[in-house]
Coordinates of C-alpha atoms and ligand atoms in Angstrom, one line a residue:
M1 CA 8.6 17.7 -49.6
T2 CA 7.9 21.3 -49.1
H3 CA 11.5 21.8 -48.5
R4 CA 12.7 20.3 -51.7
A5 CA 10.0 22.1 -53.6
G6 CA 11.1 25.4 -52.1
K7 CA 14.7 25.1 -53.0
G8 CA 15.7 26.9 -56.2
T9 CA 12.2 27.3 -57.3
G10 CA 12.2 31.1 -57.2
R11 CA 12.0 31.3 -61.0
E12 CA 8.9 29.4 -61.4
P13 CA 6.1 31.3 -63.1
V14 CA 4.0 33.6 -61.0
G15 CA 0.6 32.4 -60.1
K16 CA 1.3 28.8 -60.6
K17 CA -0.2 27.3 -57.5
T18 CA 0.5 24.0 -56.0
P19 CA -2.7 22.2 -55.5
D20 CA -1.1 20.9 -52.4
N21 CA -1.6 21.9 -48.8
K22 CA -1.2 25.2 -47.0
A23 CA 2.3 24.5 -45.8
A24 CA 3.5 24.8 -49.4
V25 CA 2.1 28.2 -49.8
G26 CA 5.6 29.7 -49.9
D27 CA 6.5 27.8 -53.0
T28 CA 4.1 29.9 -55.1
G29 CA 4.4 33.5 -55.9
S30 CA 7.0 35.8 -57.5
G31 CA 10.7 35.6 -57.2
A32 CA 10.7 38.2 -54.5
E33 CA 8.0 36.4 -52.7
A34 CA 10.0 33.2 -52.9
E35 CA 13.0 35.0 -51.6
A36 CA 11.1 36.4 -48.6
V37 CA 9.7 32.9 -48.0
S38 CA 13.1 31.4 -48.0
V39 CA 14.4 34.1 -45.6
L40 CA 11.4 33.4 -43.4
K41 CA 12.1 29.7 -43.5
R42 CA 15.7 30.2 -42.6
E43 CA 14.7 32.4 -39.7
L44 CA 12.2 29.8 -38.6
Q45 CA 14.8 27.2 -38.8
E46 CA 17.2 29.3 -36.7
K47 CA 14.4 29.9 -34.2
I48 CA 13.7 26.2 -34.0
T49 CA 17.4 25.5 -33.5
S50 CA 17.7 28.1 -30.8
L51 CA 14.5 26.9 -29.2
T52 CA 15.8 23.4 -29.2
E53 CA 19.0 24.6 -27.6
A54 CA 17.1 26.7 -25.0
N55 CA 14.9 23.7 -24.3
R56 CA 18.0 21.5 -23.9
Q57 CA 19.5 24.1 -21.5
L58 CA 16.3 24.4 -19.7
K59 CA 16.1 20.7 -19.2
R60 CA 19.7 20.7 -17.9
K61 CA 18.8 23.6 -15.6
I62 CA 15.8 21.7 -14.3
F63 CA 18.0 18.6 -13.9
D64 CA 20.7 20.7 -12.1
L65 CA 18.2 22.4 -9.9
Y66 CA 16.5 19.1 -9.1
T67 CA 19.9 17.6 -8.2
I68 CA 20.8 20.6 -6.1
F69 CA 17.4 20.3 -4.4
E70 CA 17.8 16.6 -3.7
I71 CA 21.4 17.0 -2.5
S72 CA 20.7 20.0 -0.3
R73 CA 17.9 18.1 1.3
N74 CA 20.3 15.3 1.8
F75 CA 23.0 17.7 3.1
N76 CA 20.7 19.1 5.7
A77 CA 19.9 15.6 7.0
V78 CA 23.5 14.5 7.1
L79 CA 25.2 15.4 10.4
D80 CA 28.4 13.5 9.7
Y81 CA 31.0 15.7 8.3
H82 CA 32.9 13.1 6.3
Q83 CA 29.8 11.7 4.8
L84 CA 28.8 15.2 3.8
L85 CA 32.1 15.9 2.1
D86 CA 31.9 12.6 0.3
T87 CA 28.5 13.3 -1.2
F88 CA 29.5 16.9 -2.1
M89 CA 32.6 15.7 -4.0
Y90 CA 31.0 12.8 -5.8
T91 CA 28.2 15.0 -6.9
S92 CA 30.5 17.8 -8.1
L93 CA 32.7 15.3 -10.0
A94 CA 29.8 13.5 -11.6
Q95 CA 27.9 16.6 -12.5
V96 CA 30.6 18.4 -14.4
G97 CA 32.4 15.2 -15.5
A98 CA 35.8 16.0 -14.0
S99 CA 38.5 13.5 -13.1
K100 CA 39.5 14.8 -9.6
A101 CA 38.7 17.2 -6.9
A102 CA 39.8 18.3 -3.4
V103 CA 38.2 20.2 -0.6
Y104 CA 40.2 22.5 1.5
L105 CA 38.9 23.4 5.0
E106 CA 40.0 25.0 8.2
R107 CA 40.7 22.4 10.9
G108 CA 39.3 22.5 14.4
R109 CA 39.8 26.0 15.5
R110 CA 39.3 28.7 12.9
D111 CA 42.9 29.7 12.4
G112 CA 42.6 30.7 8.8
V113 CA 44.6 27.8 7.5
F114 CA 42.8 25.8 4.9
L115 CA 44.2 22.3 4.5
V116 CA 43.0 19.5 2.4
A117 CA 40.1 17.7 4.1
K118 CA 39.3 15.3 1.4
H119 CA 40.3 14.5 -2.2
K120 CA 38.8 12.2 -4.7
G121 CA 39.5 11.0 -8.2
S122 CA 42.7 9.9 -9.9
G123 CA 46.0 11.6 -10.6
D124 CA 48.5 13.7 -8.8
F125 CA 47.5 15.6 -5.7
P126 CA 49.3 18.4 -3.9
A127 CA 51.2 17.6 -0.7
D128 CA 48.9 17.4 2.4
E129 CA 50.7 20.2 4.2
A130 CA 50.2 22.7 1.3
A131 CA 47.7 25.2 2.6
F132 CA 45.7 28.2 1.6
N133 CA 45.9 31.0 4.2
S134 CA 43.3 33.6 4.9
G135 CA 44.4 37.1 4.1
T136 CA 46.3 36.3 0.9
V137 CA 45.4 38.1 -2.3
L138 CA 43.9 34.9 -3.8
V139 CA 41.8 34.1 -0.7
D140 CA 40.5 37.6 -0.4
Y141 CA 39.8 37.8 -4.1
L142 CA 37.8 34.5 -4.1
T143 CA 35.9 35.6 -1.0
R144 CA 34.8 38.8 -2.7
L145 CA 34.1 37.0 -6.0
N146 CA 31.9 34.5 -4.3
R147 CA 31.7 32.4 -7.5
P148 CA 33.8 29.7 -9.1
A149 CA 37.0 31.0 -10.9
L150 CA 39.1 29.3 -13.5
T151 CA 42.5 28.1 -12.2
G152 CA 44.1 29.8 -15.3
D153 CA 42.8 33.2 -14.2
L154 CA 44.2 32.8 -10.7
M155 CA 47.6 31.3 -11.3
G156 CA 49.2 34.4 -12.9
E157 CA 49.2 37.4 -10.7
I158 CA 46.8 36.5 -7.9
A159 CA 48.2 33.3 -6.4
N160 CA 51.3 33.1 -4.4
E161 CA 53.9 30.4 -4.8
V162 CA 52.3 27.8 -2.5
E163 CA 48.8 28.5 -3.9
R164 CA 50.1 28.2 -7.4
G165 CA 51.6 24.8 -6.5
I166 CA 48.2 23.6 -5.4
L167 CA 46.3 25.1 -8.3
E168 CA 48.7 23.6 -10.8
K169 CA 47.6 20.1 -9.8
F170 CA 44.1 21.0 -10.9
H171 CA 44.9 23.1 -13.9
P172 CA 43.0 23.6 -16.1
G173 CA 40.2 23.5 -13.6
L174 CA 37.9 25.5 -11.3
V175 CA 38.2 26.9 -7.8
V176 CA 34.9 27.2 -6.0
P177 CA 34.9 29.3 -2.9
L178 CA 32.6 28.0 -0.2
I179 CA 31.3 31.0 1.5
F180 CA 29.2 31.1 4.6
R181 CA 27.9 34.5 5.8
S182 CA 30.5 36.4 3.7
R183 CA 33.3 34.4 5.3
L184 CA 35.4 31.9 3.4
G185 CA 34.7 28.5 5.0
G186 CA 36.6 26.4 2.4
L187 CA 37.6 25.8 -1.2
L188 CA 36.7 23.2 -3.7
L189 CA 39.2 22.5 -6.4
I190 CA 38.1 20.6 -9.4
S191 CA 40.2 19.6 -12.4
E192 CA 39.5 19.7 -16.1
K193 CA 36.7 17.7 -17.6
I194 CA 37.3 14.1 -18.7
S195 CA 35.9 15.1 -22.1
N196 CA 38.5 17.8 -22.4
R197 CA 35.7 20.3 -23.1
E198 CA 35.7 23.7 -21.4
F199 CA 33.5 24.3 -18.4
S200 CA 30.1 25.6 -19.4
M201 CA 28.2 28.3 -17.8
D202 CA 25.9 25.6 -16.5
D203 CA 28.8 23.8 -14.8
I204 CA 29.9 27.0 -13.1
E205 CA 26.4 27.9 -12.1
F206 CA 25.8 24.4 -10.7
L207 CA 29.0 24.4 -8.7
S208 CA 28.3 27.9 -7.5
I209 CA 24.9 27.0 -6.1
L210 CA 26.1 23.7 -4.7
G211 CA 29.1 25.5 -3.1
N212 CA 26.7 27.8 -1.2
K213 CA 24.6 24.9 -0.1
I214 CA 27.5 22.9 1.2
S215 CA 28.9 25.8 3.1
V216 CA 25.7 26.0 5.1
A217 CA 25.7 22.3 5.6
I218 CA 29.4 22.2 6.7
E219 CA 28.6 24.9 9.2
N220 CA 25.7 22.9 10.5
T221 CA 27.7 19.7 11.0
R222 CA 30.4 21.8 12.7
L223 CA 27.9 23.3 15.1
Y224 CA 26.4 19.9 15.7
E225 CA 29.8 18.5 16.5
A226 CA 30.7 21.4 18.7
E227 CA 27.5 20.9 20.6
N228 CA 28.2 17.3 21.0
R229 CA 31.7 18.0 22.3
A230 CA 30.3 20.6 24.8
S231 CA 27.7 18.2 26.1
Q232 CA 30.3 15.5 26.4
Q233 CA 32.5 17.8 28.4
L234 CA 29.5 18.7 30.6
R235 CA 28.8 15.0 31.2
A236 CA 32.5 14.5 32.1
A237 CA 32.4 17.5 34.5
Q238 CA 29.3 16.1 36.1
E239 CA 30.8 12.7 36.5
Q240 CA 34.0 14.3 38.0
L241 CA 31.8 16.2 40.4
V242 CA 30.0 13.1 41.6
H243 CA 33.3 11.3 41.8
S244 CA 35.0 14.0 43.9
E245 CA 32.0 14.1 46.2
R246 CA 32.1 10.4 46.6
L247 CA 35.8 10.5 47.3
A248 CA 35.3 13.3 49.9
A249 CA 32.6 11.3 51.6
L250 CA 34.7 8.2 51.6
G251 CA 37.6 10.1 53.0
E252 CA 35.5 11.6 55.7
M253 CA 34.1 8.3 56.7
S254 CA 37.5 6.6 56.7
A255 CA 38.9 9.4 58.9
K256 CA 36.0 8.9 61.4
V257 CA 36.6 5.2 61.5
A258 CA 40.3 5.8 62.0
H259 CA 39.6 8.1 64.8
E260 CA 37.5 5.4 66.5
I261 CA 40.2 2.8 66.0
N262 CA 42.9 5.0 67.4
N263 CA 41.8 4.9 71.0
P264 CA 41.4 1.2 71.4
L265 CA 44.6 0.8 69.5
G266 CA 46.5 2.7 72.2
I267 CA 44.9 0.5 74.9
I268 CA 45.8 -2.7 73.0
K269 CA 49.4 -1.5 72.7
N270 CA 49.6 -1.1 76.4
Y271 CA 48.2 -4.6 77.0
I272 CA 50.8 -6.1 74.7
L273 CA 53.5 -4.6 76.8
L274 CA 51.8 -6.1 79.9
I275 CA 51.6 -9.5 78.2
R276 CA 55.3 -9.3 77.4
K277 CA 56.2 -8.5 80.9
A278 CA 53.9 -11.3 82.2
A279 CA 55.4 -13.8 79.8
G280 CA 58.8 -13.5 81.4
E281 CA 61.0 -16.2 79.9
N282 CA 58.2 -18.0 78.0
E283 CA 59.6 -17.7 74.5
E284 CA 56.4 -18.9 72.8
T285 CA 54.3 -16.2 74.4
V286 CA 57.0 -13.5 73.7
G287 CA 56.9 -14.6 70.1
Y288 CA 53.1 -14.2 69.9
A289 CA 53.3 -10.8 71.6
E290 CA 55.9 -9.8 69.0
I291 CA 53.6 -10.8 66.1
L292 CA 50.7 -9.0 67.8
S293 CA 52.9 -5.9 68.2
Q294 CA 53.9 -5.9 64.5
E295 CA 50.4 -6.2 63.3
I296 CA 49.2 -3.5 65.6
E297 CA 52.0 -1.3 64.2
R298 CA 50.6 -2.0 60.7
I299 CA 47.1 -1.0 61.8
A300 CA 48.5 2.1 63.5
R301 CA 50.3 3.1 60.2
I302 CA 47.1 2.8 58.2
V303 CA 45.2 4.7 60.8
K304 CA 47.8 7.5 60.7
E305 CA 47.5 7.7 56.9
L306 CA 43.8 7.8 57.1
L307 CA 43.9 10.6 59.5
D308 CA 46.2 12.4 57.2
F309 CA 43.6 12.2 54.5
H310 CA 41.3 14.3 56.6
R311 CA 43.5 16.6 58.5
P312 CA 41.9 19.2 60.6
K313 CA 41.4 22.4 58.8
G314 CA 43.9 25.2 59.3
I315 CA 47.2 23.5 58.6
E316 CA 49.9 26.1 58.2
F317 CA 49.9 27.6 54.8
Q318 CA 52.7 29.7 53.5
K319 CA 54.1 30.8 50.1
V320 CA 56.1 27.9 48.8
D321 CA 58.3 27.2 45.8
V322 CA 57.2 23.9 44.4
A323 CA 60.5 23.2 42.8
L324 CA 62.3 23.4 46.1
I325 CA 59.9 20.9 47.7
L326 CA 60.3 18.6 44.8
N327 CA 64.1 18.7 45.1
D328 CA 63.8 17.8 48.8
V329 CA 61.7 14.8 48.0
L330 CA 64.0 13.7 45.2
L331 CA 67.0 13.9 47.6
L332 CA 65.2 11.4 49.9
M333 CA 64.8 9.0 46.9
E334 CA 68.3 9.3 45.5
R335 CA 69.5 6.0 46.9
Q336 CA 66.5 4.1 45.6
M337 CA 66.8 5.7 42.3
E338 CA 70.3 4.3 41.9
N339 CA 69.3 0.9 43.0
K340 CA 66.4 0.7 40.7
R341 CA 68.2 2.2 37.8
I342 CA 65.7 5.0 37.3
R343 CA 66.8 8.0 35.4
L344 CA 65.5 11.4 36.5
D345 CA 64.5 14.0 33.9
R346 CA 63.8 17.3 35.6
R347 CA 62.4 20.2 33.7
Y348 CA 61.5 23.3 35.8
E349 CA 60.3 26.3 33.9
P350 CA 62.2 29.3 35.4
D351 CA 60.4 32.1 37.3
C352 CA 57.2 30.1 38.1
P353 CA 55.1 31.8 40.7
K354 CA 54.9 30.4 44.2
V355 CA 51.9 28.6 45.6
E356 CA 50.1 29.0 48.8
G357 CA 50.5 25.7 50.7
S358 CA 51.8 23.5 53.4
P359 CA 55.3 22.4 52.6
E360 CA 55.0 19.2 54.7
S361 CA 51.7 18.2 53.1
L362 CA 52.9 18.9 49.6
K363 CA 56.1 16.9 50.3
Q364 CA 53.9 14.0 51.3
V365 CA 51.9 14.3 48.0
F366 CA 55.0 14.3 45.8
L367 CA 56.6 11.5 47.8
N368 CA 53.6 9.3 47.3
I369 CA 53.5 9.9 43.6
V370 CA 57.2 9.3 43.2
I371 CA 57.1 6.1 45.3
N372 CA 54.2 4.8 43.2
A373 CA 56.2 5.6 40.1
F374 CA 59.2 3.7 41.4
D375 CA 57.0 0.8 42.3
V376 CA 55.8 0.4 38.7
M377 CA 59.3 0.8 37.2
S378 CA 60.8 -2.2 38.9
T379 CA 63.1 -2.9 36.1
G380 CA 64.3 0.7 35.6
G381 CA 62.9 3.5 33.5
T382 CA 62.7 7.3 33.4
L383 CA 60.8 9.6 35.8
G384 CA 60.2 12.9 34.2
I385 CA 59.2 15.7 36.5
S386 CA 58.2 19.0 35.1
V387 CA 57.0 22.3 36.6
S388 CA 55.4 24.8 34.4
C389 CA 53.1 27.8 34.9
D390 CA 49.8 28.1 33.2
E391 CA 47.8 31.3 33.3
D392 CA 47.1 31.2 37.0
E393 CA 48.2 27.8 38.0
V394 CA 51.4 26.0 38.7
V395 CA 51.4 22.6 36.9
I396 CA 53.5 19.7 38.1
R397 CA 53.7 16.6 36.0
F398 CA 55.2 13.2 36.9
N399 CA 55.8 11.1 33.9
D400 CA 56.8 7.5 34.4
T401 CA 57.7 4.8 31.9
G402 CA 55.8 2.1 33.7
P403 CA 52.9 0.0 32.3
G404 CA 50.2 2.7 32.8
I405 CA 46.9 1.9 34.3
P406 CA 44.0 -0.1 32.7
P407 CA 41.4 2.6 31.7
E408 CA 38.6 0.9 33.6
I409 CA 40.4 1.2 37.0
I410 CA 41.7 4.8 36.5
P411 CA 38.5 6.2 38.1
R412 CA 39.2 4.2 41.3
I413 CA 42.8 4.9 42.0
F414 CA 42.1 7.9 44.3
E415 CA 39.7 5.9 46.5
P416 CA 40.9 5.0 49.9
F417 CA 42.1 1.3 50.1
F418 CA 42.1 0.9 46.4
T419 CA 45.3 -1.0 45.6
T420 CA 46.5 -3.5 43.0
K421 CA 49.5 -4.4 45.0
E422 CA 49.9 -7.7 46.9
P423 CA 48.6 -7.8 50.4
G424 CA 51.2 -6.2 52.7
K425 CA 52.8 -4.2 49.9
G426 CA 50.2 -1.5 49.5
T427 CA 47.5 0.1 51.6
G428 CA 45.8 1.9 48.8
L429 CA 45.8 5.0 50.8
G430 CA 48.7 7.0 49.2
L431 CA 46.7 8.5 46.4
S432 CA 43.6 9.2 48.5
V433 CA 45.8 11.1 50.9
C434 CA 47.3 13.0 47.9
Y435 CA 43.8 13.7 46.7
G436 CA 42.7 15.0 50.1
I437 CA 45.7 17.3 50.5
I438 CA 45.5 18.8 47.0
R439 CA 41.8 19.4 47.5
Q440 CA 42.7 21.4 50.7
H441 CA 45.0 23.4 48.5
D442 CA 42.2 24.2 46.0
G443 CA 44.1 22.3 43.4
S444 CA 43.5 19.2 41.3
I445 CA 45.3 15.9 40.8
T446 CA 44.6 13.8 37.8
Y447 CA 46.0 10.8 36.0
R448 CA 46.2 9.8 32.4
N449 CA 48.0 7.2 30.4
T450 CA 50.6 8.3 28.0
D451 CA 52.3 6.7 25.0
D452 CA 55.0 5.2 27.1
G453 CA 53.6 5.1 30.6
G454 CA 51.6 7.2 32.9
C455 CA 51.3 10.8 34.0
F456 CA 50.1 12.3 37.2
E457 CA 49.3 16.0 37.0
V458 CA 49.0 18.3 40.0
R459 CA 47.7 21.8 39.5
L460 CA 47.9 24.4 42.3
P461 CA 46.7 27.9 42.2
A462 CA 49.6 30.3 41.7
V463 CA 50.1 33.2 44.1
R464 CA 49.6 36.4 42.2
A465 CA 52.5 38.8 42.2
V466 CA 51.5 41.8 44.2
G467 CA 51.2 45.0 42.2
Ligands
ADP1 N1 52.6 5.5 38.4 C1 51.7 4.6 38.5 N2 51.6 3.7 37.4 C2 50.7 2.7 37.4 N3 49.8 2.5 38.4 C3 49.8 3.3 39.5 C4 50.7 4.4 39.5 N4 50.5 5.1 40.7 C5 49.5 4.5 41.3 N5 49.1 3.4 40.6 C6 47.9 2.5 40.9 O1 47.1 3.1 41.8 C7 46.9 2.3 42.9 C8 46.7 3.1 44.2 O2 47.9 3.8 44.6 P1 48.0 4.2 46.0 O3 46.8 5.0 46.5 O4 49.3 5.0 46.2 O5 48.0 2.9 46.8 P2 49.2 1.8 46.9 O6 50.4 2.4 46.4 O7 49.3 1.5 48.3 O8 48.7 0.7 46.1 C9 48.1 1.4 43.0 O9 47.9 0.2 43.6 C10 48.4 1.2 41.5 O10 47.6 0.2 41.0
MG2 MG1 51.2 4.3 46.9

């Protein structure tokens, strides 16, 4: 009512007062007075509008801050990397009302290559292999800027061709650098709003704060995962230690038993000879003596292998070329290789250093491994043998295309007497002998299943070139 009364009433006679309330006070007075009142009113109206707007913004800020608060509390509690990224992206998309987004992060090692870690929403996305690389103008710029930037501002001069290709898929949109301790940890790319409106300062502010929070959280999950990996490795190393100790103890015990068996074995052999002699023409007794003799031979073989496992210290060590020893072994196996239709694939890295070792013992190791491989490739296959040099080790790998080994029995294959072969076929000593010998050489022997078979890996310390 006051409003209506005020409009165009500037010419009303001076002094005519409205009997009404105080709010209508401006409706009375002279023309100038009325004019002033109307100006005041307009100003008041503007103030109200701007206050309403400020209030609205404040409410949104509070809401944003509350969301950020809630999310970062959630971020800090989440230790799973993927779950963290999911939450981050859904929140970003929902909050600014955009249709799609992608997060680019460094994988595994920090090699400065930022590949897409996750994308969400609908539409066209860049190819998975398209990456941002640290050190480019764009990446340096965003790191320094440490705030979201519009794709449009980056696509001109700043981005290189690959980067432009990625940005185009989100244009017109925003790029949010995820900075942790002044280092770029990743990038969030977010496309235009579904409403087609421009991004507001609030959107940018929100994403900027959220980006900072997520960088810290990502770093936390990374640390957590790294710690997990480290403790897993430690556990594996401990298990390996216990395992080697057990094997060593087993080997020692077997060798002692073998030693004890050796003496009576010699006596038994002599008595068999005597029995044979005494049997004269009695074929039945001669036959029994023959069987006895064969079985005794078998025992003697096992005993010999057991003794090999624990050779007296001080076997002759010399500088040896592993490749030459391998070739000797393979020469022995040539005939069998043909018969079993096994293809040989030799790859020796040239100029590998020599190793300090006993040629005879190493020959025995390689022979055992090759024979095992032949045994599992009964219907043919490929035996790949490679020699390469690591920093201070010579690495020999034997890859077969056999069936591999069930994971649950892999830990047992180096134990003495462990065999999966039929009785009479295997003694289960081959690999334990290998293990003992390689240990004497300060090396390691391990097995792992591969995509198409199995792989034994022998590592021996390389002899350093003098000078
Ligand atoms: N290349 C291989 N592929 C699959 N299994 C293997 C291979 N080499 C060894 N093995 C497994 O390890 C066991 C132990 O081998 P080893 O100690 O040489 O004894 P043996 O050959 O007398 O059985 C074998 O019985 C077999 O189960
Ligand atoms: Mg064997």
